[in-house]
Short mmCIF file of C-alpha atoms and ligand atoms in Angstrom, two decimals:
data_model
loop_
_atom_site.label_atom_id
_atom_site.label_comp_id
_atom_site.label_asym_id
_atom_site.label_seq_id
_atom_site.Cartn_x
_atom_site.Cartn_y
_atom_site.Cartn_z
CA UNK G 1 82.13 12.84 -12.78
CA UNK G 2 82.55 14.15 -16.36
CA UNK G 3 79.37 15.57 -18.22
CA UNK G 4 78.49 12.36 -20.11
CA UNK G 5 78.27 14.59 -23.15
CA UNK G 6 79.01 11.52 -25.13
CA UNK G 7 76.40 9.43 -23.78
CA UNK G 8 73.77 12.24 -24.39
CA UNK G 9 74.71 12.63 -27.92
CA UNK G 10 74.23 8.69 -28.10
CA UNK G 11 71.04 8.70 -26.55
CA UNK G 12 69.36 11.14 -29.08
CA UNK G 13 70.69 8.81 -32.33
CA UNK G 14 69.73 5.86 -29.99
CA UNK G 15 65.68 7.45 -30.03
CA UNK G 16 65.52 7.52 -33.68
CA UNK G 17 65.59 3.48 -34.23
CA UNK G 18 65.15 2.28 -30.62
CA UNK G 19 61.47 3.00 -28.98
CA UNK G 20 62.62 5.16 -25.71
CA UNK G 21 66.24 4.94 -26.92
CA UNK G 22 66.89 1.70 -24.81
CA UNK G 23 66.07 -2.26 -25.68
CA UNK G 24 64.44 -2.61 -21.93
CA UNK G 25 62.31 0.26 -20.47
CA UNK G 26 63.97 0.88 -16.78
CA UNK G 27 67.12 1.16 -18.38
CA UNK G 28 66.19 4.50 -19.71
CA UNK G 29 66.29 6.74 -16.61
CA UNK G 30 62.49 7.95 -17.15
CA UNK G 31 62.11 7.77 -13.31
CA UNK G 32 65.34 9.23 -11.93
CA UNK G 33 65.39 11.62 -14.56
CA UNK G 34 68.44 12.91 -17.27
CA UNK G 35 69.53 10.59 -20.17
CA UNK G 36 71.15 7.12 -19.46
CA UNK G 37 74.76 6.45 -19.35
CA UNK G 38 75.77 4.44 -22.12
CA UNK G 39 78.68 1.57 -21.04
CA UNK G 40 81.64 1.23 -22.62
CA UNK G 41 82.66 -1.78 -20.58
CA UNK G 42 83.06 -2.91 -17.46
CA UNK G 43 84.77 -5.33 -15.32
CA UNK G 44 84.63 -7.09 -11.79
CA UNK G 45 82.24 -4.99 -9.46
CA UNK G 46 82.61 -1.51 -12.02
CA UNK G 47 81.10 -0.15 -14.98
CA UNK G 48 82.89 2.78 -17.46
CA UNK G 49 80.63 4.81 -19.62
CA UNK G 50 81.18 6.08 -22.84
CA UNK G 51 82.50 9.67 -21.26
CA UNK G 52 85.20 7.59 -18.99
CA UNK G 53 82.69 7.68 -15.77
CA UNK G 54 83.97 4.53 -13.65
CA UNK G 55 80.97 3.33 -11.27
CA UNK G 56 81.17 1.09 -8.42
CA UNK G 57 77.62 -1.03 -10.20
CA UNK G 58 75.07 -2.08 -7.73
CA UNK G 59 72.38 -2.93 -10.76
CA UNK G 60 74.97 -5.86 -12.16
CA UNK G 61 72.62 -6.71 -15.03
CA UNK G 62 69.79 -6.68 -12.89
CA UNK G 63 70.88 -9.80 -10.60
CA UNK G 64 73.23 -12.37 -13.05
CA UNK G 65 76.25 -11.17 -12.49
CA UNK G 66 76.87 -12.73 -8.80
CA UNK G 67 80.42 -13.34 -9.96
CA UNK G 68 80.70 -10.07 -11.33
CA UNK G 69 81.57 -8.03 -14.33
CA UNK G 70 83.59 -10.22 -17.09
CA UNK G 71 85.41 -12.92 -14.86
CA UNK G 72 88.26 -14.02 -16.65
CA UNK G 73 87.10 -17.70 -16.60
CA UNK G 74 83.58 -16.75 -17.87
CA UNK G 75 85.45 -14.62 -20.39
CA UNK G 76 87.63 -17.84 -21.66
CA UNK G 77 84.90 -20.14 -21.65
CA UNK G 78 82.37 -18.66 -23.73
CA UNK G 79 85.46 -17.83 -25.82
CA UNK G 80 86.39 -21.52 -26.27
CA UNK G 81 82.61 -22.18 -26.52
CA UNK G 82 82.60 -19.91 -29.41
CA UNK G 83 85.06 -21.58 -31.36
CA UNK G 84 83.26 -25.03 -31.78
CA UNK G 85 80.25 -23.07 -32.83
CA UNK G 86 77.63 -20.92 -31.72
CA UNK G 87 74.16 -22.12 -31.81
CA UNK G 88 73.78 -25.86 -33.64
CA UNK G 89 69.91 -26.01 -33.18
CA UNK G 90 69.98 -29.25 -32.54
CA UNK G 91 71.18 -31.30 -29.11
CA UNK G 92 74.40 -30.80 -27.48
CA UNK G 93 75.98 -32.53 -24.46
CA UNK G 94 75.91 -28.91 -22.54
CA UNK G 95 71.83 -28.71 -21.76
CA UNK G 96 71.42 -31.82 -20.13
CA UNK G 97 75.12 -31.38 -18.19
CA UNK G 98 73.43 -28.08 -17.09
CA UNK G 99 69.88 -29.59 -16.08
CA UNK G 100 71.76 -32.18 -14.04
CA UNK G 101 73.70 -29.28 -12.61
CA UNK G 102 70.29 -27.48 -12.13
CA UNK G 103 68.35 -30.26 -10.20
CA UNK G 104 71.51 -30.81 -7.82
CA UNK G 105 70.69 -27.84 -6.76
CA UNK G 106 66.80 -27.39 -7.28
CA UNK G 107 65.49 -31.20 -6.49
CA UNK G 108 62.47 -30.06 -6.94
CA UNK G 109 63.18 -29.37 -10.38
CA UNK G 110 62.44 -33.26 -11.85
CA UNK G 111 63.10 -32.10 -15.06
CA UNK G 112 64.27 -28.51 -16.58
CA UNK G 113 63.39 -26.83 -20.06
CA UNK G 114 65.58 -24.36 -21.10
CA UNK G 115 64.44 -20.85 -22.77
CA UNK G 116 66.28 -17.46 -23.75
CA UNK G 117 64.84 -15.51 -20.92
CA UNK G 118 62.85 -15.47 -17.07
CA UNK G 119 59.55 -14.06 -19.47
CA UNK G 120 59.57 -17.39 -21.62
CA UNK G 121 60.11 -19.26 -18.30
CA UNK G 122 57.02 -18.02 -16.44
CA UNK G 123 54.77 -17.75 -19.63
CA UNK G 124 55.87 -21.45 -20.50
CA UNK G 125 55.35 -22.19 -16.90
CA UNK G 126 51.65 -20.67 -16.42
CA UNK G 127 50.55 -22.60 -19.80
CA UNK G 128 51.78 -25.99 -18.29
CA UNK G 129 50.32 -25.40 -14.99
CA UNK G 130 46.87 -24.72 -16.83
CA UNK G 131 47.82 -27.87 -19.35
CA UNK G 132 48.05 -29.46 -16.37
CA UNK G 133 44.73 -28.80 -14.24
CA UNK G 134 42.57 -27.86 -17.00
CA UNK G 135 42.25 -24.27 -15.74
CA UNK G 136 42.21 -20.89 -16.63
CA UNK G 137 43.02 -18.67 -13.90
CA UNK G 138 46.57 -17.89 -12.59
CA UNK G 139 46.62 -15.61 -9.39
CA UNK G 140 49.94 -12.84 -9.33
CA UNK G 141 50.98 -10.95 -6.02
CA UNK G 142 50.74 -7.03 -7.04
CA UNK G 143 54.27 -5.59 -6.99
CA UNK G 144 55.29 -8.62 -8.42
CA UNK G 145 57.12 -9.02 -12.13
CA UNK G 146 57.01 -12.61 -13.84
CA UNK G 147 58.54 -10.79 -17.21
CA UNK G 148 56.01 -9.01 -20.04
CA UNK G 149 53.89 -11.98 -21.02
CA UNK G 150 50.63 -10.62 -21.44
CA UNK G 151 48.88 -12.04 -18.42
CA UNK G 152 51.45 -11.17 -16.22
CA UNK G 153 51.17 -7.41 -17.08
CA UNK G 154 48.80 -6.78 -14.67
CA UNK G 155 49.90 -4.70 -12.00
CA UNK G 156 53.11 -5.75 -12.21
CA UNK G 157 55.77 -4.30 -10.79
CA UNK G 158 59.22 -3.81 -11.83
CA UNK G 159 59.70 -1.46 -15.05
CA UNK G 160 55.77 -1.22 -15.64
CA UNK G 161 55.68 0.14 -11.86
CA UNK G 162 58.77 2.51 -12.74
CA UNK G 163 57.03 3.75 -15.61
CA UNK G 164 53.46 3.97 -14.47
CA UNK G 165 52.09 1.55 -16.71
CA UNK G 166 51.66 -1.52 -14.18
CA UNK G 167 48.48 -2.84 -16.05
CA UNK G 168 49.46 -2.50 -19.98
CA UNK G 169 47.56 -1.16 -22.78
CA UNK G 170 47.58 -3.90 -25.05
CA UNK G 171 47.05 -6.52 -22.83
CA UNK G 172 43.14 -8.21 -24.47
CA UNK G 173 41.02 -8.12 -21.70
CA UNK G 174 40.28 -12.05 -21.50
CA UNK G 175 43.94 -12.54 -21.14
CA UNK G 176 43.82 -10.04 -18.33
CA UNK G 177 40.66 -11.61 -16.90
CA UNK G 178 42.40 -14.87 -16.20
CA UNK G 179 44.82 -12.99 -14.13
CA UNK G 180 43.65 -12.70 -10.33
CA UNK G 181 45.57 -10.00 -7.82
CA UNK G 182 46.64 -10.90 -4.40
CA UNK G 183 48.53 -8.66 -2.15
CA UNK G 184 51.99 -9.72 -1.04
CA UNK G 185 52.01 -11.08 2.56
CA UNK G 186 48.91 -11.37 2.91
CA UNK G 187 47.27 -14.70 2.92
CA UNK G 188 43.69 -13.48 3.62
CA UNK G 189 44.10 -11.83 -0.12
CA UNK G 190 45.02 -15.67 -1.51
CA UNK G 191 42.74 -17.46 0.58
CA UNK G 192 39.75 -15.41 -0.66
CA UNK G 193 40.63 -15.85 -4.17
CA UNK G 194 40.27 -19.99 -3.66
CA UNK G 195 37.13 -19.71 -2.25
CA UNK G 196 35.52 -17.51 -4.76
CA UNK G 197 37.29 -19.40 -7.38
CA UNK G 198 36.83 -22.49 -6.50
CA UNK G 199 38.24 -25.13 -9.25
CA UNK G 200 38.88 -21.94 -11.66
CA UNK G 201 42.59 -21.25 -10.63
CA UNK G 202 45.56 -23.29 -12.08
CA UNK G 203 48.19 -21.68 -10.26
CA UNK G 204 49.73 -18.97 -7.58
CA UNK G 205 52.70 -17.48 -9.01
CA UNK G 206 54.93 -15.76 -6.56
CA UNK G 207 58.79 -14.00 -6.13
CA UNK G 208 59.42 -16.28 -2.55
CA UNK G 209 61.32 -13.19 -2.40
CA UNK G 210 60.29 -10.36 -4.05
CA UNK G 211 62.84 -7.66 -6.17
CA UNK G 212 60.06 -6.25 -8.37
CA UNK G 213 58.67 -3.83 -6.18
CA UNK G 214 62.26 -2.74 -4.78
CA UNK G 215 63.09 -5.71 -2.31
CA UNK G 216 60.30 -7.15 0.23
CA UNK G 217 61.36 -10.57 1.62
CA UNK G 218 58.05 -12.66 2.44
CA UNK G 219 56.97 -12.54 6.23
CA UNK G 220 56.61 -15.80 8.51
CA UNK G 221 54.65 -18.43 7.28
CA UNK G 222 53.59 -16.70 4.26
CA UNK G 223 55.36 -19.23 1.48
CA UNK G 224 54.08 -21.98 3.91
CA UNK G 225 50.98 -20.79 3.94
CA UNK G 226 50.21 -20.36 0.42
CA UNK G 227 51.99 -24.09 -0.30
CA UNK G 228 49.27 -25.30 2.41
CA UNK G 229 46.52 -23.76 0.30
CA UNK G 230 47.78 -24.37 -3.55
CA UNK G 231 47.64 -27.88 -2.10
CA UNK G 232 44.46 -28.20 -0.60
CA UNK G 233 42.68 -26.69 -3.31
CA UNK G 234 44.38 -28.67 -6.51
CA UNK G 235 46.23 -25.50 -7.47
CA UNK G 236 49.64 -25.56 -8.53
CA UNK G 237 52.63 -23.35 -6.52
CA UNK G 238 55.25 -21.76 -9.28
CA UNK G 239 57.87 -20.22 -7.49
CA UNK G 240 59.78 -17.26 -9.56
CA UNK G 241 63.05 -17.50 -8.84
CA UNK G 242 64.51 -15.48 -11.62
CA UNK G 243 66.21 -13.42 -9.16
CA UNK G 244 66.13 -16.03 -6.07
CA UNK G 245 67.39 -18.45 -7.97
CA UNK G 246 71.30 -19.10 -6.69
CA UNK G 247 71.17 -15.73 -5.21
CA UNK G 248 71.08 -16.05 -1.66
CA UNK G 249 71.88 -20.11 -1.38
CA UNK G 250 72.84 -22.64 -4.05
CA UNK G 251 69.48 -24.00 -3.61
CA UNK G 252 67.18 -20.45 -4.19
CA UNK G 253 64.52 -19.52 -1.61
CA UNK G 254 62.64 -22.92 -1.35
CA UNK G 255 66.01 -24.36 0.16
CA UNK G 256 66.05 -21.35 2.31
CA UNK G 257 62.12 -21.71 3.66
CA UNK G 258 62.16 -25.02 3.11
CA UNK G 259 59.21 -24.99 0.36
CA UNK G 260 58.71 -27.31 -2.29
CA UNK G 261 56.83 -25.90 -5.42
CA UNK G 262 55.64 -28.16 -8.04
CA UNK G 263 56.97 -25.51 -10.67
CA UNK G 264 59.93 -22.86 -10.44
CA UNK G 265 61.11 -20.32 -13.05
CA UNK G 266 64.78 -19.43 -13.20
CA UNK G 267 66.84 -16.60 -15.93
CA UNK G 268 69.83 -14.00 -14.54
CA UNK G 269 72.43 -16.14 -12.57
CA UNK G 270 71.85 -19.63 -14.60
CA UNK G 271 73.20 -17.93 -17.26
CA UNK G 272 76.23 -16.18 -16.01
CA UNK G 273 74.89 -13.01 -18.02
CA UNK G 274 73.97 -14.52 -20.77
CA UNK G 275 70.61 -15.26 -22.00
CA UNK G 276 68.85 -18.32 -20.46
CA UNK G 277 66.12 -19.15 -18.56
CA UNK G 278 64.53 -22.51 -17.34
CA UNK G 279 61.05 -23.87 -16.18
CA UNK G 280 60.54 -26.95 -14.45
CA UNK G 281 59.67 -28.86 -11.90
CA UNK G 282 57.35 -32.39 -10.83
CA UNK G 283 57.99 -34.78 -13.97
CA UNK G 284 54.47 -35.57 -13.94
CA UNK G 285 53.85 -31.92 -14.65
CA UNK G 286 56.63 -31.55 -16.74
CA UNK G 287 56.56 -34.31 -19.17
CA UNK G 288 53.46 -32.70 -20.79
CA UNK G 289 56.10 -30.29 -22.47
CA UNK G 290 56.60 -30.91 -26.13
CA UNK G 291 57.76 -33.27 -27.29
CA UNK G 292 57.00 -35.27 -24.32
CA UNK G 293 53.55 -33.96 -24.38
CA UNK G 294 51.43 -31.55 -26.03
CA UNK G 295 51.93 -28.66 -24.66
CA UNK G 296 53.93 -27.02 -27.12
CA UNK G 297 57.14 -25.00 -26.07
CA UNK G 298 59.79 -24.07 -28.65
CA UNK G 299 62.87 -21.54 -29.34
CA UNK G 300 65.37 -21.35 -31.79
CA UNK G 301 68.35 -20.40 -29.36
CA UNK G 302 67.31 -22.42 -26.55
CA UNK G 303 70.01 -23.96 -24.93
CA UNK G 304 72.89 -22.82 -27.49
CA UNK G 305 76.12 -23.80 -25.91
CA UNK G 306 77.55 -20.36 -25.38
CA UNK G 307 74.88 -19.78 -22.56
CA UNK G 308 75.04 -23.19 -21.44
CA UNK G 309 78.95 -23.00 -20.96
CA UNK G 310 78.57 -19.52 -19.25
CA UNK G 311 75.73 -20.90 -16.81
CA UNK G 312 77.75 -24.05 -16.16
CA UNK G 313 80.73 -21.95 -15.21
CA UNK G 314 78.77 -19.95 -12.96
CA UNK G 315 76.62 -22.88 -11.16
CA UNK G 316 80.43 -24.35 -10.60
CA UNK G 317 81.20 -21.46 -8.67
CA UNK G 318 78.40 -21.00 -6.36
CA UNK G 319 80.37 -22.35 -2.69
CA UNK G 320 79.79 -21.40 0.95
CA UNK G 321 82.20 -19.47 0.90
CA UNK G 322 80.50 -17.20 -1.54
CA UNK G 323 77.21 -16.67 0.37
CA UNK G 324 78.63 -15.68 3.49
CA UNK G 325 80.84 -13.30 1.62
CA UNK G 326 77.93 -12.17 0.33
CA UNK G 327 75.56 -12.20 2.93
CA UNK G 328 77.84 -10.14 5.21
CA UNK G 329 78.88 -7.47 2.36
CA UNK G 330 74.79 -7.07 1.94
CA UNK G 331 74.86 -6.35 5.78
CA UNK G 332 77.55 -4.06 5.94
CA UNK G 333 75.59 -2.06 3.10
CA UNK G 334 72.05 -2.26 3.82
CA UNK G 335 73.60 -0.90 7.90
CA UNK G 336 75.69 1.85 5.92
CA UNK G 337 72.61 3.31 3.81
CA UNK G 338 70.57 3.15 7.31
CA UNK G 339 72.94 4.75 9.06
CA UNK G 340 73.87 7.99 6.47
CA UNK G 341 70.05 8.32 6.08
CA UNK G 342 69.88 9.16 9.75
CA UNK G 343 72.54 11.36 10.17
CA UNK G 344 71.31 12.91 7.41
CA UNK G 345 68.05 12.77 9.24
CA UNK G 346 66.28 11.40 6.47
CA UNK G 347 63.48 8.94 6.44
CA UNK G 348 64.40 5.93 5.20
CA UNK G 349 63.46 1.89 5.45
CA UNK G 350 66.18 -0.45 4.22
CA UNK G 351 65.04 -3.97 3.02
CA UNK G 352 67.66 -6.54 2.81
CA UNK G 353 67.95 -10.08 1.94
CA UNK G 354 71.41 -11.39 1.70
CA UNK G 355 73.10 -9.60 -1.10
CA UNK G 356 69.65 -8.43 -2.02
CA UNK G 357 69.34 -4.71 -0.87
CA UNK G 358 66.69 -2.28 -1.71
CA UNK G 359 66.60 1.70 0.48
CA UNK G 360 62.88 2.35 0.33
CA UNK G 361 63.07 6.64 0.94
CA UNK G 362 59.74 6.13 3.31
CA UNK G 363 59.05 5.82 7.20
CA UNK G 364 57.08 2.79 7.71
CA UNK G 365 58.09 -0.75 6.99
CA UNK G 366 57.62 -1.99 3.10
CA UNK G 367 56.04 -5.02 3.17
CA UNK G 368 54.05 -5.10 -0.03
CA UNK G 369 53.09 -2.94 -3.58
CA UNK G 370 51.10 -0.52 -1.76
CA UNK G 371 53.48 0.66 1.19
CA UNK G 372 56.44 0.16 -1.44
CA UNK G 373 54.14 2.77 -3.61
CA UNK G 374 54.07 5.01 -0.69
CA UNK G 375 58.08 5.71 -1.02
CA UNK G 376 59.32 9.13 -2.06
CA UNK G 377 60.37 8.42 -5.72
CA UNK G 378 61.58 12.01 -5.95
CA UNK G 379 63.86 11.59 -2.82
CA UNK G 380 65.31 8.30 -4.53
CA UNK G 381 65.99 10.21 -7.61
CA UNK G 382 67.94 13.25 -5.89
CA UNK G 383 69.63 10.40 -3.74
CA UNK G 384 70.50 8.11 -7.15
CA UNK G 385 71.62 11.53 -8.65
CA UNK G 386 73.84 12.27 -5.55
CA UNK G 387 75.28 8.68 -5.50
CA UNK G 388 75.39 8.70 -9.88
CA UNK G 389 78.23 12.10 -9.15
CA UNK G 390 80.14 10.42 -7.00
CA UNK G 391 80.78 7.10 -8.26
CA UNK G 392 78.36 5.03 -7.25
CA UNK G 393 75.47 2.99 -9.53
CA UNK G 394 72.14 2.27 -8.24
CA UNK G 395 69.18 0.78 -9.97
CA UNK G 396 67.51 3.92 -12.35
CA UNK G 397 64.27 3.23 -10.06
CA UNK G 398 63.27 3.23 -6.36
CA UNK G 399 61.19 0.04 -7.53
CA UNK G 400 64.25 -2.57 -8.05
CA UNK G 401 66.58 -4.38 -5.97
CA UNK G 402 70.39 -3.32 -5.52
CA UNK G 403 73.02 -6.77 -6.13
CA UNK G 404 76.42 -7.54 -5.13
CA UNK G 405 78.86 -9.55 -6.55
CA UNK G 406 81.83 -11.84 -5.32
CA UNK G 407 83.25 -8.92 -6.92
CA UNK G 408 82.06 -6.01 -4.74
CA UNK G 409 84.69 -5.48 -1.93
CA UNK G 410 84.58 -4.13 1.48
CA UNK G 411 86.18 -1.33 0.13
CA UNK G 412 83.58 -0.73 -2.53
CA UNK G 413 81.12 -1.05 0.47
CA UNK G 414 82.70 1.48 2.70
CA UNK G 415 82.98 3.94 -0.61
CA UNK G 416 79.42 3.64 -1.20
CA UNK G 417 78.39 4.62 1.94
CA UNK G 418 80.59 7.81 1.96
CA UNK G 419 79.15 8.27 -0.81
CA UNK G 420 75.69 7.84 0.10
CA UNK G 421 76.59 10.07 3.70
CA UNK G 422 77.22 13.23 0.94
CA UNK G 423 73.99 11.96 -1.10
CA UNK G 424 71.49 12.14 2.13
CA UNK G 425 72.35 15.61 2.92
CA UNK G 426 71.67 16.35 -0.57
CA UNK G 427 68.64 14.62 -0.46
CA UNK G 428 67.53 16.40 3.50
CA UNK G 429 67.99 19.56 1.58
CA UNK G 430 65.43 18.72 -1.24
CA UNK G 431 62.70 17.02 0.02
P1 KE4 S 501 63.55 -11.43 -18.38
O1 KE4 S 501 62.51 -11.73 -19.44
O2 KE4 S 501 63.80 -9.93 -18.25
O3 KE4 S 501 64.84 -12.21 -18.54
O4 KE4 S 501 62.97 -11.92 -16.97
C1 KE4 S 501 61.71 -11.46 -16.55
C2 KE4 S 501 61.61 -11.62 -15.05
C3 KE4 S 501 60.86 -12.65 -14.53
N1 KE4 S 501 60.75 -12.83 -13.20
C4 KE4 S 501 61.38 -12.00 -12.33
C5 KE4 S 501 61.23 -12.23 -10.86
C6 KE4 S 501 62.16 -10.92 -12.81
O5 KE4 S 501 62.78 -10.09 -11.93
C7 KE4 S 501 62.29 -10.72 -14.19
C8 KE4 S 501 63.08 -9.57 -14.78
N2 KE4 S 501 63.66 -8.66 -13.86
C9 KE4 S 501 63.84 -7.30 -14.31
C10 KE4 S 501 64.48 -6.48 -13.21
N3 KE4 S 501 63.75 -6.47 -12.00
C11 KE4 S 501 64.61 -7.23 -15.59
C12 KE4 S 501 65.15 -5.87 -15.95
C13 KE4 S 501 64.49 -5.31 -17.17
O6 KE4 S 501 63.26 -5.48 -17.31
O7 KE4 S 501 65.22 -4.70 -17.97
#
């Protein structure tokens, strides 16, 4: 790998206008440590920096990119998009083709809204669940991330976990008030938050599988058990599936557990990489959404046709073929970062979840924010170092999930756990 003397000189002009040098905070390195690669471009399952690095990319946008880097399809639609315009702020034939498309898939989803991003799709989501009940209160798992809307920025995980800051300063602290804390897995936590709120609490929103706090898929009966207890005690269930969504079926988690929410949140995939998000769910929920209803909702670029035609093309694509591809390539890595961690004899738990993988550096399971806290974030930063030298992408931060692609290929697999065999010893030696 060549110094990225380019990308450091980049970085320091990027600080003087940008706040941390980046436009999102985890892209910035803080936790693995050294200055962030700046891409040139990429294509297919690799990224080039500015220097001429070429990475085999396991962060792939942080999860939209299941077709990978630039397909030439994609590429050619948004391109033919482009030339009959590219926003026209008023109705196009595109949104509702792409809600159909969406509730084909999601039938729970009676009706979809469109947005720019998965942090207007929760925040719009949380107001018309308390629209809808006349509540306040929305109870969050810790570890989880539903975007930076302020009630959501308590303990949350993702970036605010990467950087430290899981409860934000700025966040008033009525807004954060409203916002109860469960613990992941752990229905006790939810069930005790019912009782001593009784008729307070508009909704439980929760990752069905979570990618905030590095991967943790949800144990037996937990979705079940908190759509048993939203429903007994009037409370909505909103189901995040901003990463879920289309990434490990067609249908997201609920059509893997077999849970119906009355509200789900979708961003990354829907939009093929570029920005959309959705909310939606029961119509009777729903059609309180401006201007059905009064519960106002609004954004200039909602639903522009270049994001509809790249989600479109990438909903198209999502076959059987491409989950078991997938779902065995996830396999074949999560088993190949297992096994160079113990012939490295380094401790190391591996959570996986179809192409979903996240190598926690710790020795007991990680099942929630607390034992994912308990991971060696120094031993994750020698490893992503390690793995960074010889080719090989991961997500800046122990606290995120790693993604394949249709466009990640045995081969990739096999040279990312060579890689990762040379990284471990590195890593035995420092920690
Ligand atoms: P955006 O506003 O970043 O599009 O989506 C927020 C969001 C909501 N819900 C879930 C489950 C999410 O994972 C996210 C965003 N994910 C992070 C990565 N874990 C985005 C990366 C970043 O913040 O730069």
């Amino acid at each position: 790998m060549r110094t990225p003397v380019r990308s450091q000189k980049l970085f320091a002009r990027a600080r003087q206008i940008l706040p941390g040098g980046v436009d999102s905070p985890v892209r910035a390195f803080q936790a693995v440590g050294g200055s962030p690669l700046f891409i040139r471009r990429a294509s297919g399952a690799t990224i080039e920096d500015v220097d001429g690095n070429r990475f085999i990319d396991y962060v792939m946008s942080w999860g939209p990119l299941i077709h990978g880097h630039a397909p030439r399809g994609l590429v050619k639609a948004i391109a033919g998009a482009a030339r009959l315009g590219t926003s026209f702020g008023a109705p196009s034939p595109l949104e509702h083709e792409l809600g159909e498309r969406v509730r084909a898939l999601i039938p729970s989803m009676e009706r979809v809204r469109f947005v720019s991003s998965g942090t207007e799709a929760a925040m719009s989501a949380a107001r018309v669940a308390r629209a809808f009940t006349g509540r306040d209160k929305i109870v969050k798992f810790a570890g989880c991330y539903h975007g930076h809307a302020d009630g959501f920025l308590v303990k949350a995980g993702s970036g605010a976990t990467t950087l430290g800051v899981p409860t934000s300063p700025g966040v008033a602290r009525p807004v954060a008030a409203d916002t109860l804390l469960a613990r992941y897995n752990d229905l006790a936590s939810v069930d005790a938050l019912c009782e001593a709120q009784a008729g307070a609490i508009a909704a439980v929103i929760v990752e069905p599988i979570a990618g905030n706090m590095g991967l943790v898929s949800p144990t037996e009966g937990f979705l079940q058990g908190l759509r048993t207890l939203t429903t007994r005690h009037g409370i909505l269930l909103v189901f995040d599936e901003v990463i879920s969504g289309f990434r490990a079926s067609a249908g997201g988690a609920q059509s893997i557990f077999g849970i119906t929410p009355d509200l789900t949140c979708l961003g990354k995939i829907i939009g093929g990489g570029l920005p959309v998000g959705a909310y939606g769910g029961r119509a009777d929920i729903m059609e309180m959404v401006a201007p059905a209803g009064p519960v106002y909702q609004a954004g200039t670029l909602s639903g522009n046709p270049l994001a509809m035609t790249a989600g479109l093309w990438s909903l198209k694509r999502l076959t059987p073929r491409l989950y078991k591809d997938l779902a065995r390539r996830g396999s074949l890595l999560a088993a190949g970062l297992a096994d160079a961690a113990r012939a490295a004899g380094v401790r190391l738990q591996v959570n996986a979840f179809a192409s979903m993988v996240t190598p926690f550096f710790t020795s007991s399971p990680v099942r929630d924010y607390d034992s994912a806290l308990a991971a060696n974030t120094a031993a994750y930063s020698a490893f992503f170092r390690g793995m960074l030298a010889r080719g090989v992408y991961p997500p800046p931060s122990q606290f995120e999930a790693w993604f394949l692609s249709a466009a990640h290929t045995d081969r990739h697999v096999e040279q990312t756990v060579t890689a990762a065999r040379a990284a471990m010893k590195a890593v035995s030696r420092t920690i």
